[in-house]
Coordinates of C-alpha atoms in Angstrom, one line a residue:
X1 CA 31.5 -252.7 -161.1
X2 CA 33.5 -249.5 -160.8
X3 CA 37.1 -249.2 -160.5
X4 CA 38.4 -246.6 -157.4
X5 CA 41.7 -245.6 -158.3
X6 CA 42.8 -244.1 -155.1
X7 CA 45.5 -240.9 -155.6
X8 CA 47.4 -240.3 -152.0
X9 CA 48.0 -242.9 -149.9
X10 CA 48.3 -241.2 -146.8
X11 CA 45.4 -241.8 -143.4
X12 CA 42.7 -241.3 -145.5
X13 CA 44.1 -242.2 -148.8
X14 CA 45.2 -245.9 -147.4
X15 CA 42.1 -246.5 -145.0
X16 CA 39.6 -246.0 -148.5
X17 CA 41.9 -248.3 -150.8
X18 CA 42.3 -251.0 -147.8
X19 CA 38.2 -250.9 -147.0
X20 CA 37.0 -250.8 -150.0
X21 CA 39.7 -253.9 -151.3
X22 CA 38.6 -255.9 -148.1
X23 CA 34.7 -255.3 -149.3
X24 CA 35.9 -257.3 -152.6
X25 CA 35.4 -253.6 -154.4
X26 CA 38.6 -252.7 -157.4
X27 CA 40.8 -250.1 -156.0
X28 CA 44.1 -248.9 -156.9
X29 CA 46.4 -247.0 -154.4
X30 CA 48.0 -244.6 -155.7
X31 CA 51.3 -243.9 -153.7
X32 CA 55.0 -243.1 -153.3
X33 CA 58.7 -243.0 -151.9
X34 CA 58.9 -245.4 -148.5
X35 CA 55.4 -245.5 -147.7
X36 CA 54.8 -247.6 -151.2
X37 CA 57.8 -249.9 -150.8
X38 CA 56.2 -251.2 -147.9
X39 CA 52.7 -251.7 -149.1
X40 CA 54.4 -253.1 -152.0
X41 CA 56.5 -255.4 -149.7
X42 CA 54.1 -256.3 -146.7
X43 CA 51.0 -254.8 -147.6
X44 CA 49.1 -252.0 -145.9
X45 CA 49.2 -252.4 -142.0
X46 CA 45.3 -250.7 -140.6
X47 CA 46.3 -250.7 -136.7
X48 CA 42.5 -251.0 -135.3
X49 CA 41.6 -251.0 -131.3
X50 CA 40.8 -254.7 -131.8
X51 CA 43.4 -256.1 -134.1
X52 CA 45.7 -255.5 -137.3
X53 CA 44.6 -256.0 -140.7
X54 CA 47.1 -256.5 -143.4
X55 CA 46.0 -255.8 -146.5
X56 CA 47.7 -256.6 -150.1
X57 CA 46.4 -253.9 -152.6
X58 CA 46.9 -253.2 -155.9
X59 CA 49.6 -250.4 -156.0
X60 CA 51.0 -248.0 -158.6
X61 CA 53.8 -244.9 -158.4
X62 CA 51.3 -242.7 -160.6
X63 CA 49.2 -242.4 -163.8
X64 CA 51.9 -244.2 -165.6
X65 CA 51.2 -247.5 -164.2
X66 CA 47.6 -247.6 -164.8
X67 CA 45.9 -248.4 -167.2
X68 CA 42.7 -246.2 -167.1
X69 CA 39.4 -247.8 -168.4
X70 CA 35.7 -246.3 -168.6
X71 CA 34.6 -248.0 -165.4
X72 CA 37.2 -246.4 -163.3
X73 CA 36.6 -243.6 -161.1
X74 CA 39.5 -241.3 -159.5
X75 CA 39.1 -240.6 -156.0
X76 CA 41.6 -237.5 -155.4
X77 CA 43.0 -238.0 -151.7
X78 CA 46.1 -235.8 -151.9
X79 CA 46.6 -233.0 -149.6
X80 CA 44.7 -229.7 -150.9
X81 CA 48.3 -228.1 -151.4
X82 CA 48.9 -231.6 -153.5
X83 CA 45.6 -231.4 -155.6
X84 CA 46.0 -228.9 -158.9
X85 CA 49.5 -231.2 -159.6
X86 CA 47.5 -234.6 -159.5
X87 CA 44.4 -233.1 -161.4
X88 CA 46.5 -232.4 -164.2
X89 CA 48.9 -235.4 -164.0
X90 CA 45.6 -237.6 -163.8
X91 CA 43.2 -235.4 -166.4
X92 CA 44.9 -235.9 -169.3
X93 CA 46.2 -239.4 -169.6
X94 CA 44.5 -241.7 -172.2
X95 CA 41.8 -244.2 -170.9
X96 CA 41.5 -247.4 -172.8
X97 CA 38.3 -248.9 -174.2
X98 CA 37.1 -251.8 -175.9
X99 CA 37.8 -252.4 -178.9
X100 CA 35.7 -250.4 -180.9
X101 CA 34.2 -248.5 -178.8
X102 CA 35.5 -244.5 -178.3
X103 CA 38.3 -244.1 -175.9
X104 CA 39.2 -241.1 -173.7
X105 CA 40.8 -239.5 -171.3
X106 CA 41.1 -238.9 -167.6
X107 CA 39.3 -235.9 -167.9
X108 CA 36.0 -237.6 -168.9
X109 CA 36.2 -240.0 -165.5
X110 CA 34.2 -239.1 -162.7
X111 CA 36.5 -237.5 -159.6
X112 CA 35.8 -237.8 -156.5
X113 CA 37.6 -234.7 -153.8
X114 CA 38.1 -235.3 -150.5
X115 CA 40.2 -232.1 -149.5
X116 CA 39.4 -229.4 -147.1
X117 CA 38.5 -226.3 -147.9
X118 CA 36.8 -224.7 -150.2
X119 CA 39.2 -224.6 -153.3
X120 CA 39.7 -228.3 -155.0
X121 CA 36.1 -228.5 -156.3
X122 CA 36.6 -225.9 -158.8
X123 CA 40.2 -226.4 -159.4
X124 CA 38.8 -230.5 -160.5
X125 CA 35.9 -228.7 -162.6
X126 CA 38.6 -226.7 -164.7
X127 CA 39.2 -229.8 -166.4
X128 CA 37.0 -232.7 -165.6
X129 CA 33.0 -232.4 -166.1
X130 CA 32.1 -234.9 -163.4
X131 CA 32.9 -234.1 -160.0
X132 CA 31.8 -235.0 -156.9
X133 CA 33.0 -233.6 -153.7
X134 CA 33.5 -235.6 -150.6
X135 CA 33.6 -234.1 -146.8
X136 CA 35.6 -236.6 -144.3
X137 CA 35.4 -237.1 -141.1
X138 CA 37.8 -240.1 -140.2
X139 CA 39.9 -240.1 -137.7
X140 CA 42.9 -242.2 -139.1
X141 CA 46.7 -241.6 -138.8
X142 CA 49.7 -242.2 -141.1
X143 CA 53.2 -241.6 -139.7
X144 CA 55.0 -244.4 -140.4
X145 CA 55.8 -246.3 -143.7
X146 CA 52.9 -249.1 -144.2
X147 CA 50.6 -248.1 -141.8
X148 CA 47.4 -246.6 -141.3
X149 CA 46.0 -246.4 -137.7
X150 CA 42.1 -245.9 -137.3
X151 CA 40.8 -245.7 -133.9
X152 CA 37.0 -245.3 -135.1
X153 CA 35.4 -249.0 -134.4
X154 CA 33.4 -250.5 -135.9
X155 CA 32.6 -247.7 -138.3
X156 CA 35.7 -246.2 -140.2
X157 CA 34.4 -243.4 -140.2
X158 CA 31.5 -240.5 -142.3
X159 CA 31.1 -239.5 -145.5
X160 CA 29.2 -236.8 -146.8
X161 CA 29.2 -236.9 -151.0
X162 CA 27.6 -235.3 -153.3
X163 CA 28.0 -233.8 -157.3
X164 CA 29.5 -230.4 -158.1
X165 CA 28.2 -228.1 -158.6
X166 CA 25.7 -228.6 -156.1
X167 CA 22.6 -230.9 -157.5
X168 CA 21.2 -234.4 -157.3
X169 CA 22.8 -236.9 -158.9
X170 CA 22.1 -240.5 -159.2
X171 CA 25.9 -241.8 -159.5
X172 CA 26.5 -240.4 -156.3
X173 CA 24.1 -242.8 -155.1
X174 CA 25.7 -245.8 -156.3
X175 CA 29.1 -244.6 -155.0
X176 CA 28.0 -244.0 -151.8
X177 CA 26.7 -247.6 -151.3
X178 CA 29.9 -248.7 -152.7
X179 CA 31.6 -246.7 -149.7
X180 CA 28.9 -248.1 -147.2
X181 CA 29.8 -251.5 -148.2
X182 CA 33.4 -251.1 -147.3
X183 CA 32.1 -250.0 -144.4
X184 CA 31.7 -246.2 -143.8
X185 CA 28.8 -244.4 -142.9
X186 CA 27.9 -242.4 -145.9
X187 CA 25.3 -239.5 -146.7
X188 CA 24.5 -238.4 -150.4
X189 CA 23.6 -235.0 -150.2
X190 CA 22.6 -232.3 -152.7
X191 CA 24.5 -229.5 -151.2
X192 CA 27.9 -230.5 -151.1
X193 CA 29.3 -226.9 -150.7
X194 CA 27.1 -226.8 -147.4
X195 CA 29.2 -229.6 -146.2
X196 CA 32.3 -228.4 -147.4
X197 CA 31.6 -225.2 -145.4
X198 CA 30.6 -226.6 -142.0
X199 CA 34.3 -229.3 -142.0
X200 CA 36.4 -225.6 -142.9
X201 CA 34.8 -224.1 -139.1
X202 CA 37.0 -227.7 -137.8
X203 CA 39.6 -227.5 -140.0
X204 CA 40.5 -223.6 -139.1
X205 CA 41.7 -225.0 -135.7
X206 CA 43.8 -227.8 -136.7
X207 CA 46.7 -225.5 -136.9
X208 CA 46.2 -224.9 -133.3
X209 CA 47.5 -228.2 -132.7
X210 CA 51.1 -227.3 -134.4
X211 CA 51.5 -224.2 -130.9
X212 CA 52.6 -224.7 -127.9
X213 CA 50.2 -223.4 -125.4
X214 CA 47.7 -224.2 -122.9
X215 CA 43.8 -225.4 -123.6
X216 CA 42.2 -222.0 -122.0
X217 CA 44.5 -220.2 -125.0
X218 CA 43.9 -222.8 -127.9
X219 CA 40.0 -222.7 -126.8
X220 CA 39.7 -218.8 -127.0
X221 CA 41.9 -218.7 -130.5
X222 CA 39.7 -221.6 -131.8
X223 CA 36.6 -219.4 -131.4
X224 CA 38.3 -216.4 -132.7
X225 CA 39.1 -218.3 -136.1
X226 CA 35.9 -219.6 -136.0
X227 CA 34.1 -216.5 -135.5
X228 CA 36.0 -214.5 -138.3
X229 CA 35.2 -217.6 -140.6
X230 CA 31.5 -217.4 -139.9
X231 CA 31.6 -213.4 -141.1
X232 CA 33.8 -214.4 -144.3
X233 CA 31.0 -217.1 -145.5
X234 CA 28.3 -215.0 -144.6
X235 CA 29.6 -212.1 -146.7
X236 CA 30.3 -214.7 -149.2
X237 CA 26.2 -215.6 -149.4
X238 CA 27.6 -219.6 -148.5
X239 CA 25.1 -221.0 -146.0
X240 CA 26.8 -223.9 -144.1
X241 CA 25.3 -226.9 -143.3
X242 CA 23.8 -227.0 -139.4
X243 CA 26.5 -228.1 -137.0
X244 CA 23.8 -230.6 -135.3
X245 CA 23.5 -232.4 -138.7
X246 CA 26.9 -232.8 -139.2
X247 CA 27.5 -233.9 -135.5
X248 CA 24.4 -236.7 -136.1
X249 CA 26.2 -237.9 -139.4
X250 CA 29.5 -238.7 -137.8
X251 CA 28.5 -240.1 -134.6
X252 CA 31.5 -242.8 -134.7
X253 CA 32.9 -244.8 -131.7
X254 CA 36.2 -244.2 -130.9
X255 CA 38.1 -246.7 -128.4
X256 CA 42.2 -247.0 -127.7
X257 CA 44.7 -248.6 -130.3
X258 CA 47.8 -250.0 -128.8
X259 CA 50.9 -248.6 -128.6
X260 CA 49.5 -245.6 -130.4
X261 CA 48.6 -241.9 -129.1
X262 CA 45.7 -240.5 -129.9
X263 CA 44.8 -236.5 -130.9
X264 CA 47.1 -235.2 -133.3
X265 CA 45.7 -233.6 -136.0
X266 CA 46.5 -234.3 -140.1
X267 CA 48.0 -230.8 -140.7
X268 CA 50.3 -232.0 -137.0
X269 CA 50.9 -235.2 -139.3
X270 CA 52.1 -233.5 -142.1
X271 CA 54.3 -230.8 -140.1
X272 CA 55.5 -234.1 -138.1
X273 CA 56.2 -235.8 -141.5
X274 CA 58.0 -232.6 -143.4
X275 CA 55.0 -233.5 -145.9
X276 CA 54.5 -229.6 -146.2
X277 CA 51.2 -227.5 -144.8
X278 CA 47.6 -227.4 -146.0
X279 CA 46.9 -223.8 -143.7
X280 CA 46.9 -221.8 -147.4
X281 CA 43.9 -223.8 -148.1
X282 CA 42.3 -223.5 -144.6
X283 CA 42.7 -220.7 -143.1
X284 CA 44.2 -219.1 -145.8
X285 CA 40.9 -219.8 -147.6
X286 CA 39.5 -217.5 -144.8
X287 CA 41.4 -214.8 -145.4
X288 CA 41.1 -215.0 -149.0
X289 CA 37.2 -214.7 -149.1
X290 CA 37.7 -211.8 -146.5
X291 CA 40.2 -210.3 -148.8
X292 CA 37.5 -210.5 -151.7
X293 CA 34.7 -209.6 -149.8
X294 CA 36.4 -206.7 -147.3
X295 CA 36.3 -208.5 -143.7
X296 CA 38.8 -208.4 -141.4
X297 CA 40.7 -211.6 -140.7
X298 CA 43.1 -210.6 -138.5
X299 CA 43.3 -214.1 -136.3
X300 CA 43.5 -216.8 -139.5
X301 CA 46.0 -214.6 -141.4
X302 CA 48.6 -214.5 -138.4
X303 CA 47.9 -218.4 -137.9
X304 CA 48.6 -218.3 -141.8
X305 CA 52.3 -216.5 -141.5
X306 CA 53.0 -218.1 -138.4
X307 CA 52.9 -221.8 -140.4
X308 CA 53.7 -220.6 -143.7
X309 CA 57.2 -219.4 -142.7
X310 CA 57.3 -222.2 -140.1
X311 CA 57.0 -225.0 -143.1
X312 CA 58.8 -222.9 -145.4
X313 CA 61.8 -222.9 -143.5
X314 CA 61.2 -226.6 -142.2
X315 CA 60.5 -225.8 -138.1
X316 CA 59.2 -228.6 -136.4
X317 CA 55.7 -228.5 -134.9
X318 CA 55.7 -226.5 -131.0
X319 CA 58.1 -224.0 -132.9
X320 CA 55.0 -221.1 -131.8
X321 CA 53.1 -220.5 -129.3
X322 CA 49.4 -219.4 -128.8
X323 CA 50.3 -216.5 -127.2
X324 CA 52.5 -215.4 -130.5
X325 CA 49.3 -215.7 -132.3
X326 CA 47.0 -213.8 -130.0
X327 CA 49.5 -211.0 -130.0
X328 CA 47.1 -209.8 -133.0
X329 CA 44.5 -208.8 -130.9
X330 CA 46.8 -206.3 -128.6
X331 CA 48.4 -205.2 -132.3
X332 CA 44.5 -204.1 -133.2
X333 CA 44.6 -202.2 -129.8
X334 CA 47.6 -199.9 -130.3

């Protein structure tokens, strides 16, 4: 049976290592500062509508405290702006076989990304030959030291997987019942870019969430991001998966946790916890292909300056408004 070593422990990070430890499956989280003492201390707190579960997991500060073997496999659940630091903290470190048989080293472990965007895939293939990416759609929540809330009931959530570059690939079947059994609904897939595509024309709004503004605004500079993002991938030849079949594949049931409020975003979680900003790999993966392949960006580059400097300089989310970010469009004008 594999090994999941689990690198991040954040909402997503700590709901896979707590599921899949509860479904009798190895995992290791991976984890630091406050948020680890407490797991270390009480165990991992999942807040659910229907109950707490509190789960004692196996634990480590990073690759120094574990010892790597050829059954493990590294599931990479940093933030995007966290990934190219863990891939080369993790590729490199020795992995320990039995006695005489060849040993290794991270590098030669299957990886599993779960970042969005665009950009992790190939940053992973630059030194590891086996990986597989991983689009999310869970709606967990970690703000406070030792806990994970997950309002989805009494799925935990979707999971699209599949190798990189795109193609079949039997181990991806075998991890994906491992993820079913610790009870997500998972799809292998062969086109994992496709997947990857269709969660960035989500992700591009979440830094909506961070303005201050009302739902009429947010809805009309959702659709503007959206619609620039749509002209980027199509002048980069990547065909996104339908937005029916991604809709069918995370139909998940959502009911009230108590004491906890619902709707805030992870880039609003990250902002909220000074944990630093993933827009440079949303929509500044946007304006990046429209640099490359000369389209206009206009509305996900001003979201991208607006948050940049806004992290940069440590501003709290509400800091901008939608209407700063719309000033683009009258800028075009004159």
């Amino acid at each position: 049976m594999s090994r999941y070593v689990v690198i991040g422990g954040g909402a997503v990070g700590g709901l896979f290592a707590a599921q899949l430890t509860l479904a009798g499956i190895p995992a290791v989280l991976v984890a630091r500062g406050r948020h680890l003492e407490a797991i270390r201390a009480s165990g991992l707190r999942i807040r659910r509508p229907h109950g707490d579960d509190v789960v004692r997991l196996a634990t480590a500060a990073g690759p120094g405290e574990v010892r790597l073997t050829p059954q493990d496999v590294l599931v990479l659940a940093t933030k995007a702006q966290d990934a190219e630091a863990a891939l080369t903290a993790w590729a490199w470190q020795p992995v320990h076989a039995e006695p005489g048989a060849p040993a290794g080293l991270g590098a030669d472990l299957p990886v599993l990304t779960v970042q969005n965007g665009l950009a992790t895939e190939d940053a992973a293939l630059r030194r590891f030959g086996r990986v597989y990416g991983v689009t999310v759609a869970v709606a967990a929540s970690y703000l406070t030291p030792g806990e994970v809330v997950n309002p989805s009931y009494p799925v935990n959530g979707a999971l699209w997987l599949g190798r990189y570059p795109d193609r079949a690939d039997p181990a991806a079947a075998q991890f994906a019942r491992d993820w079913t059994a610790a009870g997500f609904a998972v799809h292998s897939v062969p086109d994992i870019t496709a997947w990857k595509a269709r969660k960035l024309f989500v992700s591009v709004r979440n830094g909506l969430d961070l303005l201050d503004g009302n739902d009429e605004g947010k809805a009309r500079a959702g659709a503007l991001l959206v619609t620039e993002a749509e002209a980027v991938l199509a002048a980069a030849g990547i065909v996104p998966a339908p937005p029916e079949a991604l809709r069918a594949g995370a139909t998940l049931t959502f009911e009230p946790v108590p004491g906890h409020v619902p709707g805030r975003l992870s880039t609003w979680q990250s902002f909220a916890r000074g944990a630093g900003s993933e827009v440079d790999h949303l929509n500044g993966e946007i304006v990046r292909l429209g640099r490359r392949h000369g389209v206009a960006t206009p509305v996900n580059e001003r979201l991208q300056r607006l948050l940049g400097a806004q992290a940069a300089a440590g501003r709290p989310p509400g800091t901008h408004t939608v209407d700063e970010l719309l000033t683009v469009l009258a800028d075009l004008r004159g």
